[in-house]
Amino acid sequence: MTGVQTCALPISLTHVGELVAFNVYVTQLIWPLRALGFVIAMGQRAVAAGERVAEVLDARPAITEPARPVPLPDRPRGEVRFEQVRFAYPSAHIGTGRAVLDGFDLVITPGETVALVGATGSGKSTVPRLLARFYDVGAGTVRLDGVDVRDLSLGDLRRAVGIVFEESFLFTDSLGANIAFADPTAGDDAIGEAARLDRKSTRLNSSHIPL
């Protein structure tokens, strides 16, 4: 007849106080560890962002000031001329290698309104960008009041040319501040006149109409 033999093994029981203390320590460590992981993650993002900012700051502008800028006439007329202009976007731009404009001629006399009509990608938006010298032409000349835009200082040129693109954008500021973005010192009268010219006859206050 067989029997089952049992033996008692010594079991070490942890005191209740030690168990409670251990759990408290673990609980106290959770948030510092999470905060440390958050700081490490944010540090990695900051390093990546810093590298991108450094790339922008180190970049050399493709459009530079002329060595000897020519001033616009004392009484600007606003005549625009494109003479045998050829242009293709640089390598980083979509549509590389294809000339958007080739042998393009256009004369806009002072006070004249001209509409450029064409298919998507035909170069309609390129024309005002070349006038404001966001890019330089590959061949030909763009003139404002008889002066090649490449001979004008960028400040004079872009004060003389205004562009309103199809994509509207408003800063998180008052309507008046958005209208006066190009000239923050503009007063209420100038802002109101600009609004009237844009068919917005509402009386604006540059400090009391938040968006």
Backbone as JSON Lines, residues from 0, in Angstrom:
{"i":0,"aa":"M","n":[0.86,-1.18,0.0],"ca":[0.0,0.0,0.0],"c":[0.89,1.22,0.0]}
{"i":1,"aa":"T","n":[0.6,2.03,-0.96],"ca":[1.41,3.24,-1.1],"c":[0.72,4.42,-0.47]}
{"i":2,"aa":"G","n":[1.49,5.35,-0.04],"ca":[0.92,6.55,0.56],"c":[1.6,7.8,0.01]}
{"i":3,"aa":"V","n":[1.01,8.9,0.25],"ca":[1.53,10.19,-0.2],"c":[2.24,10.84,0.96]}
{"i":4,"aa":"Q","n":[3.45,11.17,0.71],"ca":[4.25,11.79,1.76],"c":[4.36,13.28,1.5]}
{"i":5,"aa":"T","n":[4.04,14.06,2.41],"ca":[4.1,15.53,2.28],"c":[5.11,16.07,3.25]}
{"i":6,"aa":"C","n":[5.64,17.21,2.83],"ca":[6.56,17.88,3.72],"c":[6.29,19.36,3.71]}
{"i":7,"aa":"A","n":[6.49,20.0,4.75],"ca":[6.22,21.43,4.88],"c":[7.45,22.21,4.48]}
{"i":8,"aa":"L","n":[7.3,23.12,3.47],"ca":[8.4,23.98,3.04],"c":[8.32,25.3,3.77]}
{"i":9,"aa":"P","n":[9.42,25.81,4.16],"ca":[9.39,27.1,4.87],"c":[9.0,28.22,3.92]}
{"i":10,"aa":"I","n":[8.01,28.98,4.25],"ca":[7.52,30.1,3.44],"c":[7.79,31.39,4.2]}
{"i":11,"aa":"S","n":[8.48,32.33,3.48],"ca":[8.79,33.62,4.1],"c":[7.69,34.62,3.74]}
{"i":12,"aa":"L","n":[6.97,35.05,4.67],"ca":[5.9,36.0,4.46],"c":[6.42,37.43,4.61]}
{"i":13,"aa":"T","n":[6.13,38.24,3.57],"ca":[6.55,39.64,3.62],"c":[5.6,40.41,4.52]}
{"i":14,"aa":"H","n":[6.16,41.24,5.28],"ca":[5.32,42.05,6.16],"c":[4.45,42.99,5.34]}
{"i":15,"aa":"V","n":[3.27,43.23,5.79],"ca":[2.31,44.09,5.07],"c":[2.9,45.48,4.85]}
{"i":16,"aa":"G","n":[3.6,45.99,5.81],"ca":[4.18,47.33,5.68],"c":[5.19,47.42,4.55]}
{"i":17,"aa":"E","n":[6.0,46.37,4.38],"ca":[6.99,46.37,3.3],"c":[6.3,46.35,1.93]}
{"i":18,"aa":"L","n":[5.22,45.56,1.83],"ca":[4.49,45.5,0.56],"c":[3.87,46.85,0.22]}
{"i":19,"aa":"V","n":[3.28,47.49,1.21],"ca":[2.68,48.81,0.98],"c":[3.75,49.82,0.58]}
{"i":20,"aa":"A","n":[4.89,49.78,1.25],"ca":[5.97,50.71,0.91],"c":[6.46,50.5,-0.52]}
{"i":21,"aa":"F","n":[6.58,49.24,-0.92],"ca":[7.01,48.94,-2.29],"c":[6.04,49.53,-3.31]}
{"i":22,"aa":"N","n":[4.74,49.34,-3.09],"ca":[3.73,49.87,-4.01],"c":[3.76,51.4,-4.06]}
{"i":23,"aa":"V","n":[3.99,52.02,-2.92],"ca":[4.07,53.48,-2.9],"c":[5.26,53.97,-3.7]}
{"i":24,"aa":"Y","n":[6.4,53.29,-3.54],"ca":[7.6,53.68,-4.29],"c":[7.37,53.54,-5.79]}
{"i":25,"aa":"V","n":[6.73,52.44,-6.2],"ca":[6.44,52.25,-7.63],"c":[5.53,53.35,-8.14]}
{"i":26,"aa":"T","n":[4.5,53.68,-7.36],"ca":[3.57,54.74,-7.77],"c":[4.29,56.08,-7.9]}
{"i":27,"aa":"Q","n":[5.19,56.36,-6.98],"ca":[5.93,57.61,-7.04],"c":[6.9,57.68,-8.23]}
{"i":28,"aa":"L","n":[7.33,56.54,-8.71],"ca":[8.27,56.51,-9.83],"c":[7.59,56.62,-11.19]}
{"i":29,"aa":"I","n":[6.3,56.33,-11.28],"ca":[5.61,56.28,-12.58],"c":[5.66,57.64,-13.27]}
{"i":30,"aa":"W","n":[5.22,58.7,-12.61],"ca":[5.14,60.0,-13.25],"c":[6.51,60.58,-13.58]}
{"i":31,"aa":"P","n":[7.51,60.47,-12.69],"ca":[8.84,60.95,-13.1],"c":[9.38,60.23,-14.33]}
{"i":32,"aa":"L","n":[9.13,58.92,-14.43],"ca":[9.61,58.18,-15.6],"c":[8.88,58.62,-16.86]}
{"i":33,"aa":"R","n":[7.57,58.85,-16.73],"ca":[6.82,59.33,-17.89],"c":[7.3,60.72,-18.3]}
{"i":34,"aa":"A","n":[7.54,61.57,-17.31],"ca":[8.03,62.92,-17.63],"c":[9.4,62.85,-18.29]}
{"i":35,"aa":"L","n":[10.25,61.96,-17.82],"ca":[11.57,61.81,-18.44],"c":[11.45,61.36,-19.88]}
{"i":36,"aa":"G","n":[10.55,60.41,-20.16],"ca":[10.33,59.98,-21.54],"c":[9.8,61.1,-22.41]}
{"i":37,"aa":"F","n":[8.89,61.93,-21.84],"ca":[8.36,63.07,-22.59],"c":[9.46,64.07,-22.93]}
{"i":38,"aa":"V","n":[10.32,64.35,-21.94],"ca":[11.41,65.31,-22.17],"c":[12.37,64.79,-23.23]}
{"i":39,"aa":"I","n":[12.67,63.5,-23.19],"ca":[13.57,62.92,-24.19],"c":[12.96,63.03,-25.59]}
{"i":40,"aa":"A","n":[11.65,62.71,-25.68],"ca":[10.98,62.8,-26.99],"c":[10.96,64.24,-27.5]}
{"i":41,"aa":"M","n":[10.66,65.19,-26.61],"ca":[10.65,66.59,-27.03],"c":[12.05,67.07,-27.41]}
{"i":42,"aa":"G","n":[13.06,66.57,-26.7],"ca":[14.42,66.93,-27.06],"c":[14.79,66.45,-28.45]}
{"i":43,"aa":"Q","n":[14.37,65.24,-28.81],"ca":[14.65,64.72,-30.14],"c":[13.94,65.54,-31.21]}
{"i":44,"aa":"R","n":[12.68,65.94,-30.91],"ca":[11.96,66.77,-31.87],"c":[12.61,68.15,-32.0]}
{"i":45,"aa":"A","n":[13.1,68.68,-30.88],"ca":[13.75,69.99,-30.93],"c":[15.04,69.93,-31.75]}
{"i":46,"aa":"V","n":[15.77,68.85,-31.62],"ca":[17.01,68.7,-32.4],"c":[16.68,68.67,-33.9]}
{"i":47,"aa":"A","n":[15.66,67.87,-34.26],"ca":[15.27,67.79,-35.67],"c":[14.8,69.15,-36.19]}
{"i":48,"aa":"A","n":[13.98,69.85,-35.38],"ca":[13.5,71.17,-35.8],"c":[14.65,72.16,-35.91]}
{"i":49,"aa":"G","n":[15.61,72.08,-34.98],"ca":[16.76,72.97,-35.04],"c":[17.58,72.77,-36.3]}
{"i":50,"aa":"E","n":[17.71,71.52,-36.71],"ca":[18.45,71.26,-37.94],"c":[17.75,71.87,-39.15]}
{"i":51,"aa":"R","n":[16.43,71.79,-39.17],"ca":[15.69,72.37,-40.29],"c":[15.78,73.9,-40.28]}
{"i":52,"aa":"V","n":[15.69,74.49,-39.08],"ca":[15.83,75.95,-38.99],"c":[17.22,76.38,-39.44]}
{"i":53,"aa":"A","n":[18.24,75.61,-39.04],"ca":[19.61,75.94,-39.44],"c":[19.76,75.87,-40.96]}
{"i":54,"aa":"E","n":[19.1,74.9,-41.59],"ca":[19.15,74.81,-43.05],"c":[18.56,76.06,-43.7]}
{"i":55,"aa":"V","n":[17.44,76.54,-43.14],"ca":[16.81,77.74,-43.69],"c":[17.72,78.96,-43.5]}
{"i":56,"aa":"L","n":[18.29,79.09,-42.29],"ca":[19.14,80.24,-42.01],"c":[20.42,80.23,-42.83]}
{"i":57,"aa":"D","n":[20.91,79.04,-43.14],"ca":[22.15,78.93,-43.9],"c":[21.93,79.03,-45.41]}
{"i":58,"aa":"A","n":[20.66,78.94,-45.84],"ca":[20.38,78.97,-47.28],"c":[20.69,80.34,-47.86]}
{"i":59,"aa":"R","n":[21.26,80.34,-49.02],"ca":[21.55,81.59,-49.72],"c":[20.4,81.91,-50.67]}
{"i":60,"aa":"P","n":[19.87,83.12,-50.62],"ca":[18.73,83.45,-51.49],"c":[19.13,83.41,-52.95]}
{"i":61,"aa":"A","n":[18.24,82.86,-53.76],"ca":[18.5,82.81,-55.2],"c":[18.33,84.18,-55.85]}
{"i":62,"aa":"I","n":[17.46,85.0,-55.26],"ca":[17.22,86.34,-55.78],"c":[18.0,87.33,-54.91]}
{"i":63,"aa":"T","n":[18.95,88.03,-55.51],"ca":[19.8,88.94,-54.75],"c":[19.63,90.38,-55.23]}
{"i":64,"aa":"E","n":[20.05,91.28,-54.39],"ca":[19.99,92.7,-54.73],"c":[21.01,93.01,-55.83]}
{"i":65,"aa":"P","n":[20.67,93.9,-56.76],"ca":[21.67,94.31,-57.76],"c":[22.8,95.09,-57.11]}
{"i":66,"aa":"A","n":[23.97,95.02,-57.72],"ca":[25.13,95.73,-57.16],"c":[24.89,97.23,-57.16]}
{"i":67,"aa":"R","n":[24.29,97.74,-58.22],"ca":[23.98,99.16,-58.32],"c":[22.52,99.33,-58.72]}
{"i":68,"aa":"P","n":[21.62,99.34,-57.74],"ca":[20.19,99.42,-58.08],"c":[19.82,100.72,-58.78]}
{"i":69,"aa":"V","n":[18.9,100.6,-59.72],"ca":[18.4,101.76,-60.46],"c":[17.06,102.16,-59.85]}
{"i":70,"aa":"P","n":[16.86,103.44,-59.56],"ca":[15.58,103.84,-58.96],"c":[14.48,103.91,-60.02]}
{"i":71,"aa":"L","n":[13.25,103.74,-59.55],"ca":[12.1,103.94,-60.43],"c":[11.95,105.45,-60.72]}
{"i":72,"aa":"P","n":[11.24,105.78,-61.77],"ca":[10.99,107.21,-62.05],"c":[10.31,107.89,-60.87]}
{"i":73,"aa":"D","n":[10.52,109.19,-60.73],"ca":[9.91,109.94,-59.63],"c":[8.4,109.85,-59.67]}
{"i":74,"aa":"R","n":[7.85,109.81,-60.87],"ca":[6.4,109.68,-61.02],"c":[6.12,108.34,-61.71]}
{"i":75,"aa":"P","n":[5.99,107.27,-60.94],"ca":[5.77,105.96,-61.56],"c":[4.44,105.93,-62.31]}
{"i":76,"aa":"R","n":[4.47,105.3,-63.47],"ca":[3.29,105.21,-64.32],"c":[2.62,103.85,-64.21]}
{"i":77,"aa":"G","n":[3.42,102.81,-64.0],"ca":[2.86,101.47,-63.87],"c":[2.82,100.7,-65.18]}
{"i":78,"aa":"E","n":[3.68,101.06,-66.13],"ca":[3.73,100.3,-67.38],"c":[4.54,99.02,-67.17]}
{"i":79,"aa":"V","n":[4.0,97.92,-67.65],"ca":[4.64,96.6,-67.5],"c":[4.92,96.04,-68.88]}
{"i":80,"aa":"R","n":[6.13,95.52,-69.07],"ca":[6.5,94.93,-70.35],"c":[7.22,93.6,-70.12]}
{"i":81,"aa":"F","n":[6.76,92.58,-70.81],"ca":[7.45,91.3,-70.89],"c":[7.96,91.16,-72.33]}
{"i":82,"aa":"E","n":[9.26,91.03,-72.49],"ca":[9.87,91.0,-73.82],"c":[10.59,89.68,-74.03]}
{"i":83,"aa":"Q","n":[10.02,88.83,-74.88],"ca":[10.63,87.55,-75.25],"c":[11.08,86.75,-74.01]}
{"i":84,"aa":"V","n":[10.19,86.65,-73.06],"ca":[10.52,86.01,-71.78],"c":[10.44,84.49,-71.93]}
{"i":85,"aa":"R","n":[11.48,83.83,-71.43],"ca":[11.48,82.38,-71.32],"c":[11.76,82.03,-69.87]}
{"i":86,"aa":"F","n":[10.97,81.09,-69.33],"ca":[11.15,80.73,-67.92],"c":[10.74,79.28,-67.7]}
{"i":87,"aa":"A","n":[11.57,78.58,-66.91],"ca":[11.25,77.23,-66.44],"c":[11.56,77.2,-64.95]}
{"i":88,"aa":"Y","n":[10.72,76.55,-64.17],"ca":[10.93,76.5,-62.73],"c":[12.19,75.71,-62.39]}
{"i":89,"aa":"P","n":[12.85,76.05,-61.28],"ca":[14.08,75.34,-60.9],"c":[13.82,73.9,-60.55]}
{"i":90,"aa":"S","n":[14.9,73.15,-60.31],"ca":[14.83,71.7,-60.17],"c":[13.97,71.25,-59.01]}
{"i":91,"aa":"A","n":[13.83,72.07,-57.95],"ca":[13.05,71.65,-56.78],"c":[11.55,71.83,-57.01]}
{"i":92,"aa":"H","n":[11.15,72.42,-58.11],"ca":[9.75,72.72,-58.35],"c":[9.13,71.66,-59.25]}
{"i":93,"aa":"I","n":[7.83,71.47,-59.04],"ca":[7.09,70.52,-59.88],"c":[7.09,71.02,-61.33]}
{"i":94,"aa":"G","n":[7.24,70.12,-62.26],"ca":[7.25,70.49,-63.67],"c":[8.62,70.9,-64.16]}
{"i":95,"aa":"T","n":[9.64,70.36,-63.52],"ca":[11.02,70.73,-63.84],"c":[11.35,70.46,-65.3]}
{"i":96,"aa":"G","n":[12.1,71.38,-65.87],"ca":[12.63,71.17,-67.21],"c":[11.75,71.7,-68.32]}
{"i":97,"aa":"R","n":[10.46,71.83,-68.07],"ca":[9.55,72.31,-69.11],"c":[9.42,73.82,-69.0]}
{"i":98,"aa":"A","n":[9.61,74.5,-70.1],"ca":[9.48,75.96,-70.1],"c":[8.02,76.34,-69.94]}
{"i":99,"aa":"V","n":[7.72,77.05,-68.85],"ca":[6.34,77.49,-68.63],"c":[6.0,78.63,-69.57]}
{"i":100,"aa":"L","n":[6.97,79.53,-69.77],"ca":[6.83,80.62,-70.71],"c":[7.98,80.56,-71.7]}
{"i":101,"aa":"D","n":[7.68,80.74,-72.97],"ca":[8.72,80.67,-74.0],"c":[8.39,81.69,-75.08]}
{"i":102,"aa":"G","n":[9.22,82.73,-75.19],"ca":[8.94,83.79,-76.16],"c":[7.73,84.61,-75.8]}
{"i":103,"aa":"F","n":[7.5,84.79,-74.51],"ca":[6.3,85.48,-74.03],"c":[6.47,86.99,-74.12]}
{"i":104,"aa":"D","n":[5.51,87.65,-74.78],"ca":[5.49,89.11,-74.9],"c":[4.18,89.63,-74.34]}
{"i":105,"aa":"L","n":[4.28,90.71,-73.57],"ca":[3.08,91.33,-73.01],"c":[3.39,92.78,-72.68]}
{"i":106,"aa":"V","n":[2.46,93.65,-73.03],"ca":[2.57,95.07,-72.67],"c":[1.27,95.47,-71.98]}
{"i":107,"aa":"I","n":[1.4,96.0,-70.77],"ca":[0.25,96.5,-70.02],"c":[0.48,97.99,-69.79]}
{"i":108,"aa":"T","n":[-0.35,98.8,-70.38],"ca":[-0.2,100.24,-70.26],"c":[-0.8,100.73,-68.94]}
{"i":109,"aa":"P","n":[-0.37,101.88,-68.44],"ca":[-0.9,102.4,-67.18],"c":[-2.42,102.51,-67.2]}
{"i":110,"aa":"G","n":[-3.07,102.0,-66.16],"ca":[-4.51,102.06,-66.05],"c":[-5.25,100.96,-66.78]}
{"i":111,"aa":"E","n":[-4.54,100.13,-67.51],"ca":[-5.18,99.06,-68.28],"c":[-5.39,97.83,-67.4]}
{"i":112,"aa":"T","n":[-6.49,97.14,-67.62],"ca":[-6.8,95.89,-66.93],"c":[-6.68,94.74,-67.9]}
{"i":113,"aa":"V","n":[-5.88,93.75,-67.55],"ca":[-5.63,92.62,-68.44],"c":[-5.94,91.33,-67.69]}
{"i":114,"aa":"A","n":[-6.64,90.42,-68.33],"ca":[-6.93,89.1,-67.77],"c":[-6.15,88.05,-68.54]}
{"i":115,"aa":"L","n":[-5.41,87.22,-67.81],"ca":[-4.69,86.12,-68.43],"c":[-5.53,84.86,-68.26]}
{"i":116,"aa":"V","n":[-5.89,84.25,-69.35],"ca":[-6.77,83.08,-69.33],"c":[-6.03,81.9,-69.94]}
{"i":117,"aa":"G","n":[-6.11,80.76,-69.31],"ca":[-5.45,79.58,-69.85],"c":[-5.68,78.37,-68.97]}
{"i":118,"aa":"A","n":[-5.2,77.24,-69.44],"ca":[-5.36,75.99,-68.71],"c":[-4.47,75.98,-67.48]}
{"i":119,"aa":"T","n":[-4.73,75.05,-66.58],"ca":[-3.9,74.89,-65.39],"c":[-2.46,74.56,-65.8]}
{"i":120,"aa":"G","n":[-1.52,75.28,-65.2],"ca":[-0.11,75.04,-65.52],"c":[0.38,75.76,-66.75]}
{"i":121,"aa":"S","n":[-0.44,76.66,-67.3],"ca":[-0.03,77.36,-68.53],"c":[0.83,78.59,-68.24]}
{"i":122,"aa":"G","n":[0.99,78.97,-66.97],"ca":[1.88,80.06,-66.63],"c":[1.18,81.34,-66.22]}
{"i":123,"aa":"K","n":[-0.11,81.29,-65.94],"ca":[-0.83,82.52,-65.56],"c":[-0.27,83.11,-64.27]}
{"i":124,"aa":"S","n":[-0.1,82.28,-63.25],"ca":[0.41,82.78,-61.96],"c":[1.9,83.1,-62.04]}
{"i":125,"aa":"T","n":[2.58,82.53,-63.01],"ca":[4.02,82.78,-63.15],"c":[4.29,84.23,-63.55]}
{"i":126,"aa":"V","n":[3.39,84.8,-64.34],"ca":[3.6,86.16,-64.84],"c":[3.75,87.17,-63.69]}
{"i":127,"aa":"P","n":[2.8,87.25,-62.74],"ca":[3.01,88.21,-61.65],"c":[4.19,87.86,-60.75]}
{"i":128,"aa":"R","n":[4.52,86.57,-60.63],"ca":[5.68,86.18,-59.82],"c":[6.98,86.69,-60.45]}
{"i":129,"aa":"L","n":[7.04,86.66,-61.76],"ca":[8.23,87.2,-62.43],"c":[8.28,88.72,-62.32]}
{"i":130,"aa":"L","n":[7.11,89.35,-62.36],"ca":[7.07,90.81,-62.23],"c":[7.57,91.24,-60.85]}
{"i":131,"aa":"A","n":[7.17,90.53,-59.82],"ca":[7.62,90.85,-58.46],"c":[8.99,90.26,-58.16]}
{"i":132,"aa":"R","n":[9.56,89.56,-59.12],"ca":[10.88,88.96,-59.03],"c":[10.98,87.93,-57.91]}
{"i":133,"aa":"F","n":[9.96,87.09,-57.81],"ca":[10.08,85.92,-56.95],"c":[11.04,84.92,-57.61]}
{"i":134,"aa":"Y","n":[11.11,85.0,-58.94],"ca":[12.06,84.23,-59.75],"c":[12.66,85.17,-60.78]}
{"i":135,"aa":"D","n":[13.81,84.8,-61.31],"ca":[14.41,85.53,-62.42],"c":[14.14,84.79,-63.72]}
{"i":136,"aa":"V","n":[13.94,85.54,-64.78],"ca":[13.66,84.93,-66.07],"c":[14.91,84.21,-66.58]}
{"i":137,"aa":"G","n":[14.68,83.17,-67.38],"ca":[15.81,82.47,-68.0],"c":[16.34,83.22,-69.19]}
{"i":138,"aa":"A","n":[15.45,83.9,-69.9],"ca":[15.84,84.72,-71.06],"c":[14.79,85.8,-71.23]}
{"i":139,"aa":"G","n":[15.17,86.88,-71.9],"ca":[14.25,87.97,-72.09],"c":[14.32,88.97,-70.94]}
{"i":140,"aa":"T","n":[13.35,89.87,-70.91],"ca":[13.37,90.97,-69.94],"c":[11.96,91.26,-69.44]}
{"i":141,"aa":"V","n":[11.89,91.57,-68.17],"ca":[10.65,92.08,-67.57],"c":[10.94,93.5,-67.12]}
{"i":142,"aa":"R","n":[10.14,94.44,-67.59],"ca":[10.39,95.85,-67.28],"c":[9.18,96.46,-66.56]}
{"i":143,"aa":"L","n":[9.49,97.32,-65.61],"ca":[8.48,98.12,-64.93],"c":[8.84,99.58,-65.14]}
{"i":144,"aa":"D","n":[7.96,100.3,-65.83],"ca":[8.23,101.69,-66.21],"c":[9.57,101.83,-66.91]}
{"i":145,"aa":"G","n":[9.86,100.88,-67.8],"ca":[11.07,100.94,-68.62],"c":[12.33,100.45,-67.94]}
{"i":146,"aa":"V","n":[12.25,100.06,-66.67],"ca":[13.44,99.6,-65.95],"c":[13.36,98.09,-65.77]}
{"i":147,"aa":"D","n":[14.44,97.41,-66.1],"ca":[14.52,95.97,-65.89],"c":[14.36,95.68,-64.39]}
{"i":148,"aa":"V","n":[13.44,94.77,-64.05],"ca":[13.18,94.51,-62.63],"c":[14.42,93.96,-61.92]}
{"i":149,"aa":"R","n":[15.36,93.37,-62.67],"ca":[16.58,92.87,-62.06],"c":[17.52,94.0,-61.66]}
{"i":150,"aa":"D","n":[17.27,95.22,-62.18],"ca":[18.1,96.37,-61.83],"c":[17.5,97.19,-60.69]}
{"i":151,"aa":"L","n":[16.29,96.84,-60.27],"ca":[15.64,97.55,-59.17],"c":[15.98,96.89,-57.84]}
{"i":152,"aa":"S","n":[16.05,97.68,-56.78],"ca":[16.2,97.08,-55.46],"c":[14.91,96.33,-55.13]}
{"i":153,"aa":"L","n":[15.04,95.24,-54.39],"ca":[13.86,94.42,-54.08],"c":[12.84,95.23,-53.29]}
{"i":154,"aa":"G","n":[13.31,96.11,-52.41],"ca":[12.38,96.92,-51.63],"c":[11.55,97.84,-52.51]}
{"i":155,"aa":"D","n":[12.2,98.54,-53.44],"ca":[11.48,99.45,-54.34],"c":[10.52,98.68,-55.23]}
{"i":156,"aa":"L","n":[10.98,97.55,-55.75],"ca":[10.15,96.77,-56.65],"c":[8.89,96.27,-55.96]}
{"i":157,"aa":"R","n":[9.06,95.7,-54.77],"ca":[7.91,95.07,-54.12],"c":[7.01,96.08,-53.42]}
{"i":158,"aa":"R","n":[7.49,97.3,-53.24],"ca":[6.59,98.36,-52.81],"c":[5.74,98.87,-53.98]}
{"i":159,"aa":"A","n":[6.27,98.73,-55.19],"ca":[5.55,99.21,-56.37],"c":[4.6,98.18,-56.95]}
{"i":160,"aa":"V","n":[4.74,96.92,-56.57],"ca":[3.93,95.84,-57.14],"c":[3.12,95.18,-56.02]}
{"i":161,"aa":"G","n":[1.85,95.08,-56.23],"ca":[0.98,94.39,-55.27],"c":[0.38,93.15,-55.91]}
{"i":162,"aa":"I","n":[0.37,92.05,-55.19],"ca":[-0.15,90.78,-55.72],"c":[-1.18,90.23,-54.74]}
{"i":163,"aa":"V","n":[-2.32,89.84,-55.26],"ca":[-3.34,89.17,-54.46],"c":[-3.56,87.8,-55.09]}
{"i":164,"aa":"F","n":[-3.13,86.75,-54.41],"ca":[-3.27,85.4,-54.97],"c":[-4.66,84.84,-54.68]}
{"i":165,"aa":"E","n":[-4.99,83.77,-55.36],"ca":[-6.3,83.15,-55.17],"c":[-6.45,82.56,-53.78]}
{"i":166,"aa":"E","n":[-5.36,82.03,-53.23],"ca":[-5.43,81.42,-51.91],"c":[-5.43,82.51,-50.86]}
{"i":167,"aa":"S","n":[-6.56,82.69,-50.19],"ca":[-6.66,83.73,-49.17],"c":[-6.11,83.21,-47.84]}
{"i":168,"aa":"F","n":[-5.49,84.1,-47.08],"ca":[-4.93,83.73,-45.78],"c":[-5.12,84.91,-44.84]}
{"i":169,"aa":"L","n":[-5.63,84.64,-43.67],"ca":[-5.81,85.66,-42.65],"c":[-5.01,85.28,-41.42]}
{"i":170,"aa":"F","n":[-4.26,86.25,-40.9],"ca":[-3.56,86.03,-39.65],"c":[-4.55,86.14,-38.49]}
{"i":171,"aa":"T","n":[-4.21,85.52,-37.37],"ca":[-5.07,85.57,-36.19],"c":[-4.9,86.94,-35.52]}
{"i":172,"aa":"D","n":[-5.46,87.93,-36.18],"ca":[-5.38,89.31,-35.7],"c":[-6.64,90.02,-36.18]}
{"i":173,"aa":"S","n":[-6.73,91.3,-35.92],"ca":[-7.91,92.05,-36.35],"c":[-7.94,92.17,-37.87]}
{"i":174,"aa":"L","n":[-9.13,92.5,-38.41],"ca":[-9.25,92.7,-39.86],"c":[-8.38,93.88,-40.3]}
{"i":175,"aa":"G","n":[-8.37,94.92,-39.47],"ca":[-7.54,96.07,-39.82],"c":[-6.08,95.73,-39.9]}
{"i":176,"aa":"A","n":[-5.59,94.9,-38.95],"ca":[-4.18,94.51,-38.97],"c":[-3.87,93.66,-40.19]}
{"i":177,"aa":"N","n":[-4.82,92.82,-40.62],"ca":[-4.59,92.02,-41.83],"c":[-4.53,92.91,-43.06]}
{"i":178,"aa":"I","n":[-5.39,93.92,-43.14],"ca":[-5.37,94.82,-44.28],"c":[-4.07,95.62,-44.3]}
{"i":179,"aa":"A","n":[-3.59,96.02,-43.13],"ca":[-2.39,96.85,-43.03],"c":[-1.14,96.01,-42.86]}
{"i":180,"aa":"F","n":[-1.17,94.76,-43.27],"ca":[-0.02,93.87,-43.07],"c":[1.24,94.42,-43.73]}
{"i":181,"aa":"A","n":[1.12,94.97,-44.94],"ca":[2.3,95.47,-45.65],"c":[2.8,96.78,-45.05]}
{"i":182,"aa":"D","n":[1.93,97.5,-44.34],"ca":[2.33,98.78,-43.74],"c":[1.69,98.88,-42.36]}
{"i":183,"aa":"P","n":[2.35,98.31,-41.34],"ca":[1.75,98.32,-39.99],"c":[1.49,99.7,-39.43]}
{"i":184,"aa":"T","n":[2.12,100.74,-40.0],"ca":[1.92,102.1,-39.49],"c":[0.7,102.77,-40.11]}
{"i":185,"aa":"A","n":[0.0,102.09,-41.01],"ca":[-1.16,102.69,-41.67],"c":[-2.23,103.04,-40.64]}
{"i":186,"aa":"G","n":[-2.85,104.19,-40.81],"ca":[-3.9,104.63,-39.91],"c":[-5.26,104.1,-40.31]}
{"i":187,"aa":"D","n":[-6.27,104.44,-39.51],"ca":[-7.62,103.95,-39.77],"c":[-8.15,104.44,-41.11]}
{"i":188,"aa":"D","n":[-7.82,105.69,-41.49],"ca":[-8.31,106.22,-42.76],"c":[-7.76,105.42,-43.94]}
{"i":189,"aa":"A","n":[-6.46,105.11,-43.89],"ca":[-5.86,104.34,-44.98],"c":[-6.44,102.93,-45.03]}
{"i":190,"aa":"I","n":[-6.67,102.34,-43.86],"ca":[-7.25,100.99,-43.82],"c":[-8.67,101.01,-44.36]}
{"i":191,"aa":"G","n":[-9.44,102.03,-43.97],"ca":[-10.81,102.13,-44.47],"c":[-10.85,102.34,-45.97]}
{"i":192,"aa":"E","n":[-9.93,103.14,-46.5],"ca":[-9.88,103.36,-47.94],"c":[-9.55,102.08,-48.68]}
{"i":193,"aa":"A","n":[-8.59,101.32,-48.13],"ca":[-8.24,100.04,-48.75],"c":[-9.43,99.09,-48.72]}
{"i":194,"aa":"A","n":[-10.19,99.11,-47.64],"ca":[-11.37,98.26,-47.54],"c":[-12.43,98.67,-48.55]}
{"i":195,"aa":"R","n":[-12.6,99.99,-48.73],"ca":[-13.59,100.46,-49.71],"c":[-13.18,100.07,-51.13]}
{"i":196,"aa":"L","n":[-11.87,100.18,-51.41],"ca":[-11.39,99.78,-52.72],"c":[-11.64,98.3,-52.97]}
{"i":197,"aa":"D","n":[-11.66,97.52,-51.9],"ca":[-11.92,96.08,-52.01],"c":[-13.4,95.76,-51.85]}
{"i":198,"aa":"R","n":[-14.22,96.79,-51.97],"ca":[-15.67,96.62,-51.88],"c":[-16.12,96.09,-50.53]}
{"i":199,"aa":"K","n":[-15.38,96.48,-49.5],"ca":[-15.8,96.17,-48.14],"c":[-16.05,97.51,-47.46]}
{"i":200,"aa":"S","n":[-17.27,97.99,-47.52],"ca":[-17.57,99.33,-47.03],"c":[-17.79,99.37,-45.53]}
{"i":201,"aa":"T","n":[-17.68,98.23,-44.85],"ca":[-17.88,98.22,-43.41],"c":[-16.81,99.05,-42.73]}
{"i":202,"aa":"R","n":[-17.22,99.84,-41.79],"ca":[-16.24,100.65,-41.05],"c":[-15.41,99.75,-40.16]}
{"i":203,"aa":"L","n":[-14.09,99.81,-40.3],"ca":[-13.2,98.94,-39.57],"c":[-12.45,99.72,-38.5]}
{"i":204,"aa":"N","n":[-12.17,99.03,-37.43],"ca":[-11.3,99.57,-36.4],"c":[-10.17,98.61,-36.21]}
{"i":205,"aa":"S","n":[-8.92,99.04,-36.41],"ca":[-7.8,98.13,-36.45],"c":[-7.51,97.48,-35.12]}
{"i":206,"aa":"S","n":[-8.13,97.94,-34.05],"ca":[-7.82,97.34,-32.75],"c":[-9.02,96.71,-32.08]}
{"i":207,"aa":"H","n":[-10.25,96.89,-32.64],"ca":[-11.44,96.42,-31.94],"c":[-12.25,95.4,-32.74]}
{"i":208,"aa":"I","n":[-11.7,94.87,-33.81],"ca":[-12.41,93.84,-34.56],"c":[-11.53,92.6,-34.61]}
{"i":209,"aa":"P","n":[-11.52,91.81,-33.54],"ca":[-10.7,90.59,-33.56],"c":[-11.32,89.54,-34.44]}
{"i":210,"aa":"L","n":[-10.49,88.68,-34.99],"ca":[-10.99,87.58,-35.8],"c":[-11.41,86.43,-34.9]}
